[in-house]
Coordinates of N, CA, C and O in Angstrom, one line a residue:
A1 N 292.4 126.5 137.9 CA 293.5 125.8 137.4 C 294.8 126.4 137.9 O 295.0 127.6 138.0
V2 N 295.8 125.6 138.2 CA 297.1 126.0 138.6 C 298.1 126.0 137.5 O 298.1 125.0 136.8
R3 N 298.8 127.0 137.2 CA 299.7 127.1 136.1 C 301.0 126.3 136.5 O 301.5 126.5 137.6
D4 N 301.4 125.5 135.6 CA 302.7 124.8 135.8 C 303.8 125.6 135.3 O 304.1 125.8 134.2
S5 N 304.5 126.2 136.3 CA 305.5 127.2 136.0 C 306.8 126.5 135.4 O 307.6 127.2 134.8
T6 N 306.9 125.2 135.5 CA 308.1 124.6 134.9 C 308.0 124.5 133.4 O 308.9 124.3 132.7
R7 N 306.8 124.6 132.9 CA 306.6 124.5 131.4 C 307.2 125.7 130.7 O 307.7 125.6 129.6
C8 N 307.3 126.8 131.4 CA 307.9 128.0 130.7 C 309.3 128.2 131.2 O 309.9 129.2 130.9
G9 N 309.9 127.2 131.8 CA 311.3 127.2 132.1 C 311.6 127.9 133.4 O 312.8 128.2 133.7
V10 N 310.6 128.2 134.3 CA 310.8 128.8 135.5 C 310.5 127.8 136.6 O 309.4 127.4 136.7
A11 N 311.5 127.5 137.4 CA 311.3 126.6 138.5 C 310.5 127.2 139.7 O 310.7 128.4 139.9
P12 N 309.7 126.5 140.4 CA 309.0 127.1 141.6 C 310.0 127.6 142.6 O 311.2 127.1 142.6
L13 N 309.7 128.6 143.4 CA 310.6 129.2 144.3 C 311.3 128.1 145.2 O 312.5 128.2 145.5
S14 N 310.5 127.1 145.6 CA 311.0 126.1 146.5 C 312.1 125.3 145.9 O 312.9 124.6 146.6
Q15 N 312.2 125.2 144.5 CA 313.2 124.4 143.8 C 314.4 125.3 143.3 O 315.3 124.8 142.7
R16 N 314.4 126.6 143.6 CA 315.4 127.4 143.2 C 316.6 127.4 144.2 O 316.5 127.0 145.3
S17 N 317.7 127.9 143.7 CA 318.9 127.9 144.6 C 318.7 128.9 145.7 O 317.9 129.8 145.6
P18 N 319.5 128.7 146.8 CA 319.4 129.7 147.9 C 319.6 131.1 147.5 O 319.0 132.0 148.0
V19 N 320.5 131.4 146.6 CA 320.8 132.7 146.1 C 319.5 133.3 145.4 O 319.1 134.4 145.7
M20 N 318.9 132.5 144.6 CA 317.7 133.0 143.9 C 316.5 133.2 144.9 O 315.8 134.1 144.7
R21 N 316.4 132.3 145.9 CA 315.4 132.5 146.9 C 315.6 133.8 147.7 O 314.7 134.6 148.0
S22 N 316.9 134.0 148.0 CA 317.3 135.3 148.7 C 317.0 136.5 147.9 O 316.5 137.5 148.4
A23 N 317.3 136.4 146.6 CA 317.0 137.6 145.7 C 315.5 137.8 145.6 O 315.1 139.0 145.6
A24 N 314.7 136.8 145.5 CA 313.3 136.9 145.4 C 312.7 137.5 146.7 O 311.9 138.4 146.7
L25 N 313.3 137.1 147.9 CA 312.8 137.7 149.2 C 313.2 139.1 149.3 O 312.4 140.0 149.7
L26 N 314.4 139.5 148.8 CA 314.9 140.9 148.9 C 314.0 141.7 148.0 O 313.6 142.8 148.4
L27 N 313.7 141.3 146.8 CA 312.8 142.0 145.9 C 311.4 142.2 146.6 O 310.8 143.3 146.6
L28 N 310.9 141.2 147.2 CA 309.6 141.3 148.0 C 309.7 142.3 149.1 O 308.8 143.2 149.3
L29 N 310.8 142.3 149.8 CA 311.0 143.3 150.9 C 311.1 144.7 150.4 O 310.5 145.6 151.0
V30 N 311.8 144.9 149.4 CA 312.0 146.2 148.8 C 310.6 146.7 148.3 O 310.3 147.9 148.6
H31 N 309.9 145.9 147.7 CA 308.5 146.3 147.2 C 307.6 146.6 148.4 O 306.9 147.6 148.4
A32 N 307.7 145.8 149.5 CA 306.9 146.1 150.6 C 307.3 147.5 151.3 O 306.5 148.2 151.7
K33 N 308.6 147.7 151.3 CA 309.1 149.0 151.8 C 308.5 150.2 151.0 O 308.1 151.2 151.6
I34 N 308.6 150.1 149.7 CA 308.1 151.2 148.9 C 306.6 151.3 149.0 O 306.0 152.3 149.1
S35 N 305.9 150.1 149.0 CA 304.4 150.1 149.1 C 303.8 150.7 150.4 O 302.7 151.1 150.4
F36 N 304.6 150.6 151.5 CA 304.0 151.0 152.8 C 304.8 152.1 153.5 O 304.5 152.4 154.6
A37 N 305.8 152.6 152.9 CA 306.6 153.6 153.5 C 306.2 155.0 153.2 O 307.0 155.8 152.6
Y38 N 305.0 155.4 153.5 CA 304.6 156.8 153.2 C 304.7 157.6 154.4 O 304.7 157.1 155.6
D39 N 304.7 158.9 154.2 CA 304.9 159.9 155.3 C 303.6 160.4 155.8 O 303.5 160.9 156.9
W40 N 302.6 160.4 155.0 CA 301.3 161.0 155.3 C 300.2 160.2 154.6 O 300.4 159.8 153.4
K41 N 299.1 160.0 155.3 CA 298.0 159.3 154.7 C 296.7 160.0 155.1 O 296.6 160.4 156.3
Y42 N 295.7 160.1 154.2 CA 294.4 160.6 154.5 C 293.4 159.8 153.9 O 293.4 159.4 152.7
S43 N 292.4 159.4 154.7 CA 291.2 158.7 154.3 C 290.0 159.5 154.7 O 289.9 159.9 155.9
P44 N 289.1 159.8 153.8 CA 287.9 160.7 154.2 C 287.0 159.9 155.1 O 286.9 158.7 155.1
P45 N 286.2 160.7 155.9 CA 285.1 160.1 156.7 C 284.1 159.5 155.7 O 284.0 159.9 154.6
A46 N 283.3 158.6 156.3 CA 282.2 158.0 155.5 C 281.3 159.1 155.0 O 281.0 160.1 155.7
S47 N 280.7 158.8 153.8 CA 279.8 159.8 153.2 C 278.4 159.6 153.8 O 277.9 158.5 153.9
A48 N 277.8 160.7 154.1 CA 276.4 160.7 154.6 C 275.4 160.6 153.5 O 274.2 160.2 153.7
N49 N 275.8 161.0 152.3 CA 274.8 161.0 151.2 C 275.1 160.1 150.0 O 274.8 160.4 148.9
G50 N 275.6 158.9 150.3 CA 275.8 157.9 149.3 C 277.3 157.9 148.8 O 278.2 158.5 149.3
D51 N 277.4 157.1 147.7 CA 278.7 156.8 147.1 C 279.3 158.1 146.5 O 278.6 158.9 145.9
R52 N 280.6 158.2 146.6 CA 281.3 159.3 145.9 C 282.1 158.6 144.8 O 282.4 157.4 144.8
R53 N 282.4 159.4 143.8 CA 283.0 158.8 142.5 C 284.2 158.0 142.7 O 284.4 157.0 142.0
Y54 N 285.1 158.3 143.6 CA 286.4 157.6 143.8 C 286.5 156.9 145.1 O 287.6 156.6 145.6
E55 N 285.3 156.5 145.7 CA 285.3 155.8 146.9 C 286.2 154.5 146.8 O 286.0 153.8 145.8
G56 N 287.1 154.3 147.7 CA 287.9 153.1 147.7 C 289.1 153.2 146.8 O 289.9 152.2 146.8
V57 N 289.4 154.3 146.1 CA 290.6 154.5 145.3 C 291.6 155.2 146.2 O 291.3 156.2 146.9
T58 N 292.8 154.8 146.1 CA 293.9 155.4 146.8 C 294.9 156.0 145.8 O 295.4 155.3 144.9
M59 N 295.2 157.3 146.0 CA 296.2 158.0 145.2 C 297.5 158.0 145.9 O 297.6 158.4 147.1
N60 N 298.6 157.4 145.4 CA 299.9 157.4 146.0 C 300.8 158.4 145.3 O 301.0 158.3 144.1
M61 N 301.3 159.4 146.1 CA 302.1 160.5 145.5 C 303.5 160.5 146.1 O 303.7 160.3 147.3
L62 N 304.4 160.8 145.2 CA 305.8 161.0 145.6 C 306.2 162.4 145.4 O 306.1 162.9 144.3
W63 N 306.7 163.1 146.4 CA 307.2 164.5 146.3 C 308.5 164.7 147.0 O 308.8 164.0 148.0
P64 N 309.3 165.7 146.5 CA 310.5 166.1 147.3 C 310.0 166.6 148.7 O 308.9 167.1 148.8
D65 N 310.9 166.4 149.6 CA 310.5 166.8 151.0 C 310.1 168.2 151.1 O 309.2 168.6 151.8
F66 N 310.8 169.1 150.4 CA 310.5 170.5 150.5 C 309.1 170.9 150.0 O 308.6 171.9 150.3
I67 N 308.6 170.1 149.1 CA 307.2 170.3 148.6 C 306.2 169.7 149.6 O 305.2 170.3 150.0
A68 N 306.5 168.4 150.0 CA 305.5 167.7 150.9 C 305.4 168.4 152.2 O 304.3 168.5 152.7
H69 N 306.5 168.9 152.7 CA 306.5 169.5 154.1 C 306.6 171.0 154.1 O 306.6 171.6 155.1
G70 N 306.7 171.6 152.9 CA 306.9 173.0 152.9 C 308.4 173.4 153.3 O 309.1 172.6 153.9
L71 N 308.8 174.6 152.9 CA 310.1 175.0 153.2 C 310.4 175.1 154.7 O 311.5 174.9 155.2
S72 N 309.3 175.4 155.5 CA 309.4 175.5 157.0 C 309.5 174.1 157.6 O 309.8 174.0 158.8
G73 N 309.1 173.1 156.9 CA 309.0 171.7 157.4 C 307.7 171.4 158.1 O 307.4 170.4 158.5
E74 N 306.8 172.5 158.1 CA 305.5 172.3 158.8 C 304.3 172.7 157.8 O 303.2 173.0 158.2
G75 N 304.6 172.6 156.5 CA 303.6 173.1 155.5 C 302.4 172.1 155.5 O 302.6 170.9 155.5
T76 N 301.3 172.7 155.3 CA 300.0 171.9 155.1 C 299.3 172.3 153.9 O 298.2 171.8 153.7
F77 N 299.8 173.2 153.1 CA 299.1 173.7 151.9 C 298.5 172.6 151.0 O 297.4 172.5 150.8
F78 N 299.4 171.7 150.6 CA 299.0 170.6 149.7 C 298.1 169.6 150.5 O 297.2 169.1 149.9
K79 N 298.5 169.3 151.7 CA 297.8 168.3 152.5 C 296.3 168.7 152.7 O 295.4 167.9 152.6
D80 N 296.1 170.0 153.0 CA 294.8 170.6 153.2 C 294.0 170.4 151.9 O 292.8 170.1 152.0
R81 N 294.6 170.7 150.8 CA 293.8 170.6 149.5 C 293.5 169.2 149.1 O 292.5 168.9 148.6
I82 N 294.5 168.3 149.4 CA 294.3 166.9 149.1 C 293.2 166.3 150.0 O 292.3 165.6 149.5
A83 N 293.2 166.7 151.2 CA 292.1 166.2 152.1 C 290.8 166.7 151.7 O 289.8 166.0 151.7
A84 N 290.7 168.0 151.2 CA 289.4 168.5 150.7 C 288.9 167.7 149.5 O 287.8 167.4 149.3
F85 N 289.9 167.4 148.6 CA 289.6 166.6 147.4 C 289.1 165.2 147.8 O 288.1 164.7 147.3
C86 N 289.7 164.6 148.7 CA 289.3 163.3 149.2 C 288.0 163.3 149.9 O 287.1 162.4 149.6
N87 N 287.7 164.3 150.6 CA 286.3 164.5 151.3 C 285.2 164.6 150.2 O 284.2 164.0 150.4
E88 N 285.5 165.3 149.1 CA 284.5 165.5 148.1 C 284.4 164.2 147.2 O 283.3 163.9 146.8
T89 N 285.4 163.6 146.9 CA 285.4 162.5 146.0 C 285.4 161.1 146.5 O 285.1 160.1 145.9
G90 N 285.8 160.9 147.8 CA 285.8 159.6 148.4 C 287.2 158.9 148.3 O 287.4 157.9 148.9
A91 N 288.1 159.5 147.6 CA 289.4 158.9 147.4 C 290.2 159.0 148.7 O 290.0 159.9 149.5
S92 N 291.2 158.2 148.8 CA 292.2 158.3 149.9 C 293.5 158.7 149.3 O 293.7 158.6 148.0
A93 N 294.5 159.1 150.1 CA 295.7 159.6 149.5 C 296.9 159.3 150.4 O 296.7 159.3 151.6
T94 N 298.0 159.0 149.8 CA 299.3 158.9 150.6 C 300.3 159.9 149.9 O 300.3 160.1 148.7
I95 N 301.2 160.4 150.8 CA 302.3 161.2 150.3 C 303.6 160.6 150.8 O 303.7 160.3 152.0
T96 N 304.5 160.2 150.0 CA 305.8 159.8 150.3 C 306.8 161.0 150.0 O 306.8 161.5 148.9
A97 N 307.5 161.4 151.0 CA 308.4 162.6 150.9 C 309.8 162.0 151.0 O 310.2 161.3 151.9
K98 N 310.7 162.4 150.0 CA 312.1 162.0 150.0 C 312.9 163.2 149.9 O 312.6 164.2 149.3
A99 N 314.1 163.1 150.5 CA 315.1 164.2 150.5 C 315.5 164.5 149.1 O 315.8 163.5 148.3
F100 N 315.5 165.7 148.7 CA 315.8 166.2 147.4 C 317.3 166.5 147.3 O 317.8 167.2 148.3
P101 N 318.0 166.2 146.3 CA 317.6 165.5 145.1 C 317.9 164.0 145.1 O 317.2 163.3 144.4
A102 N 318.9 163.6 145.8 CA 319.4 162.2 145.6 C 318.4 161.1 146.0 O 318.1 160.2 145.2
A103 N 317.8 161.2 147.2 CA 316.9 160.1 147.6 C 315.6 160.2 146.8 O 315.0 159.2 146.4
Y104 N 315.1 161.4 146.5 CA 313.9 161.6 145.7 C 314.1 161.0 144.3 O 313.3 160.2 143.9
R105 N 315.2 161.4 143.7 CA 315.4 160.9 142.3 C 315.6 159.4 142.3 O 315.1 158.7 141.4
A106 N 316.3 158.8 143.2 CA 316.5 157.4 143.3 C 315.2 156.6 143.5 O 314.9 155.6 142.8
E107 N 314.3 157.2 144.3 CA 313.0 156.5 144.5 C 312.1 156.6 143.3 O 311.5 155.6 142.9
L108 N 312.1 157.8 142.6 CA 311.3 157.9 141.4 C 311.8 157.0 140.3 O 311.1 156.3 139.7
E109 N 313.1 157.0 140.1 CA 313.7 156.2 139.0 C 313.5 154.7 139.3 O 313.2 153.9 138.4
Y110 N 313.6 154.3 140.6 CA 313.4 152.9 140.9 C 312.0 152.5 140.6 O 311.7 151.5 140.0
D111 N 311.0 153.3 141.0 CA 309.6 153.0 140.8 C 309.3 152.9 139.3 O 308.7 152.0 138.8
L112 N 309.8 153.9 138.5 CA 309.5 153.9 137.0 C 310.3 152.8 136.3 O 309.7 152.0 135.5
D113 N 311.6 152.6 136.6 CA 312.4 151.7 135.9 C 312.1 150.2 136.2 O 312.2 149.3 135.3
S114 N 311.6 150.0 137.4 CA 311.3 148.6 137.8 C 310.0 148.1 137.3 O 309.7 147.0 137.3
G115 N 309.1 149.1 136.9 CA 307.8 148.7 136.5 C 306.8 148.6 137.6 O 305.6 148.2 137.4
L116 N 307.2 148.8 138.9 CA 306.3 148.7 140.0 C 305.1 149.7 139.9 O 304.0 149.4 140.2
N117 N 305.4 150.9 139.4 CA 304.4 151.9 139.2 C 303.5 152.1 140.4 O 302.3 152.2 140.3
F118 N 304.2 152.2 141.6 CA 303.4 152.4 142.8 C 302.8 153.8 142.9 O 301.7 154.0 143.4
Y119 N 303.6 154.8 142.4 CA 303.2 156.1 142.6 C 302.3 156.5 141.4 O 302.6 156.3 140.2
D120 N 301.1 157.2 141.7 CA 300.2 157.6 140.7 C 300.5 159.0 140.3 O 300.2 159.5 139.2
A121 N 301.2 159.8 141.1 CA 301.6 161.2 140.8 C 302.9 161.5 141.4 O 303.2 161.0 142.5
F122 N 303.7 162.2 140.7 CA 305.1 162.6 141.2 C 305.5 163.9 140.6 O 304.9 164.3 139.6
N123 N 306.4 164.6 141.2 CA 306.9 165.8 140.6 C 308.3 165.5 140.0 O 309.1 164.7 140.6
F124 N 308.6 166.0 138.8 CA 309.9 165.9 138.3 C 310.3 167.3 137.8 O 309.5 168.2 137.6
F125 N 311.6 167.4 137.6 CA 312.1 168.7 137.2 C 312.5 168.7 135.7 O 312.9 167.7 135.2
G126 N 312.4 169.8 135.1 CA 312.6 169.9 133.6 C 313.9 169.3 133.1 O 313.9 168.7 132.1
S127 N 314.9 169.5 133.9 CA 316.2 168.9 133.5 C 316.2 167.4 133.5 O 317.1 166.8 132.8
W128 N 315.3 166.8 134.2 CA 315.2 165.3 134.2 C 314.3 164.8 133.0 O 314.3 163.6 132.7
M129 N 313.6 165.7 132.3 CA 312.7 165.2 131.3 C 313.4 164.4 130.1 O 312.8 163.4 129.8
P130 N 314.5 164.8 129.6 CA 315.1 164.0 128.5 C 315.3 162.5 128.9 O 315.0 161.6 128.2
G131 N 315.8 162.3 130.1 CA 316.1 160.9 130.6 C 314.8 160.2 130.8 O 314.7 159.0 130.5
L132 N 313.7 160.8 131.3 CA 312.4 160.2 131.4 C 311.8 159.8 130.1 O 311.1 158.8 129.9
V133 N 312.0 160.7 129.1 CA 311.4 160.5 127.8 C 312.1 159.3 127.1 O 311.5 158.4 126.6
I134 N 313.5 159.4 127.1 CA 314.3 158.3 126.5 C 313.9 156.9 127.0 O 313.8 156.0 126.3
R135 N 313.6 156.8 128.3 CA 313.3 155.6 128.9 C 311.8 155.2 128.8 O 311.4 154.2 129.4
G136 N 311.1 156.1 128.1 CA 309.6 155.8 127.9 C 308.7 156.0 129.0 O 307.6 155.5 129.0
H137 N 309.1 156.9 130.0 CA 308.2 157.1 131.1 C 307.3 158.3 130.9 O 306.4 158.5 131.7
L138 N 307.5 159.1 129.9 CA 306.6 160.3 129.7 C 306.0 160.1 128.3 O 306.7 159.7 127.3
L139 N 304.8 160.6 128.1 CA 304.1 160.5 126.8 C 303.8 161.9 126.4 O 303.3 162.8 127.2
K140 N 304.0 162.2 125.1 CA 303.7 163.5 124.6 C 302.2 163.6 124.4 O 301.6 162.8 123.7
L141 N 301.6 164.6 125.0 CA 300.1 164.7 125.0 C 299.6 165.8 124.1 O 298.4 166.1 124.1
T142 N 300.4 166.5 123.3 CA 300.0 167.6 122.5 C 298.8 167.3 121.7 O 297.7 168.0 121.7
D143 N 298.9 166.3 120.8 CA 297.8 165.9 119.9 C 296.5 165.5 120.7 O 295.4 165.8 120.3
Y144 N 296.7 164.8 121.8 CA 295.6 164.3 122.6 C 294.8 165.5 123.2 O 293.6 165.6 123.1
V145 N 295.5 166.5 123.7 CA 294.9 167.7 124.3 C 294.2 168.5 123.2 O 293.1 168.9 123.4
K146 N 294.8 168.6 122.0 CA 294.2 169.4 121.0 C 292.9 168.7 120.4 O 292.0 169.4 120.0
R147 N 292.9 167.4 120.4 CA 291.7 166.7 119.9 C 290.6 166.5 120.9 O 289.4 166.4 120.5
S148 N 290.9 166.6 122.1 CA 289.9 166.3 123.2 C 288.8 167.4 123.2 O 289.1 168.6 123.1
E149 N 287.6 166.9 123.3 CA 286.4 167.8 123.4 C 286.1 168.1 124.9 O 285.4 169.0 125.1
S150 N 286.7 167.3 125.8 CA 286.4 167.5 127.2 C 287.4 168.4 127.9 O 287.2 168.8 129.0
I151 N 288.6 168.6 127.3 CA 289.6 169.5 127.9 C 289.4 170.9 127.4 O 289.4 171.1 126.2
E152 N 289.3 171.8 128.3 CA 289.2 173.2 128.0 C 290.6 173.8 127.8 O 291.4 173.8 128.7
W153 N 290.9 174.3 126.6 CA 292.2 174.8 126.3 C 292.6 175.9 127.3 O 293.7 176.0 127.7
S154 N 291.6 176.7 127.8 CA 291.9 177.8 128.7 C 292.2 177.2 130.1 O 292.8 178.0 130.9
D155 N 292.0 176.0 130.4 CA 292.4 175.4 131.7 C 293.9 175.1 131.7 O 294.4 174.8 132.8
I156 N 294.5 175.1 130.6 CA 296.0 174.8 130.6 C 296.7 176.1 130.8 O 296.4 177.1 130.2
L157 N 297.7 176.0 131.6 CA 298.5 177.2 131.9 C 299.0 177.9 130.7 O 299.5 177.2 129.7
P158 N 299.0 179.2 130.6 CA 299.5 179.9 129.4 C 300.9 179.6 129.0 O 301.2 179.4 127.8
A159 N 301.8 179.4 129.9 CA 303.2 179.1 129.6 C 303.2 177.7 128.9 O 304.0 177.5 128.0
V160 N 302.4 176.8 129.4 CA 302.4 175.5 128.7 C 301.7 175.5 127.3 O 302.2 174.9 126.4
R161 N 300.7 176.3 127.2 CA 300.0 176.5 125.9 C 301.0 177.0 124.9 O 301.0 176.6 123.7
R162 N 301.8 178.0 125.3 CA 302.8 178.6 124.4 C 303.8 177.6 123.9 O 304.3 177.6 122.8
G163 N 304.1 176.6 124.8 CA 305.1 175.6 124.5 C 304.6 174.5 123.6 O 305.3 173.8 123.0
V164 N 303.2 174.4 123.5 CA 302.6 173.4 122.6 C 302.4 174.0 121.3 O 302.7 173.8 120.3

């Protein structure tokens, strides 16, 4: 069945004003830019011994450039470990690196505030936490972690445990 969009007061794109059509196209192009503008991608080779748990899943990560590329600009520390994780689990991964702080923060806030939620993992800095909490982007996990039977308390960094 095709939904009649005029019933909810929204005209089909073909019946909207040129300005609204342009705005819709711009939003689509911005989303496409975010969705496909990664700096590094890794897909594991096919598994010789059957399915892996995360076969077909892609993790999209956003990092400041100095983390993604290392301080030297040629860092592979994280990429090597992500590739090993992908080889073991079957997952694929992308890293988008943005210049810190302005371009990185703009990309992160756009993704979170717009609701696109393209990135599965990102790095943020402690001074940004209040703004992310106020806007509902972070969830307090203290009670969840304490109740969980599958999380080992000793797996949590001591500095974080002390803060909980």
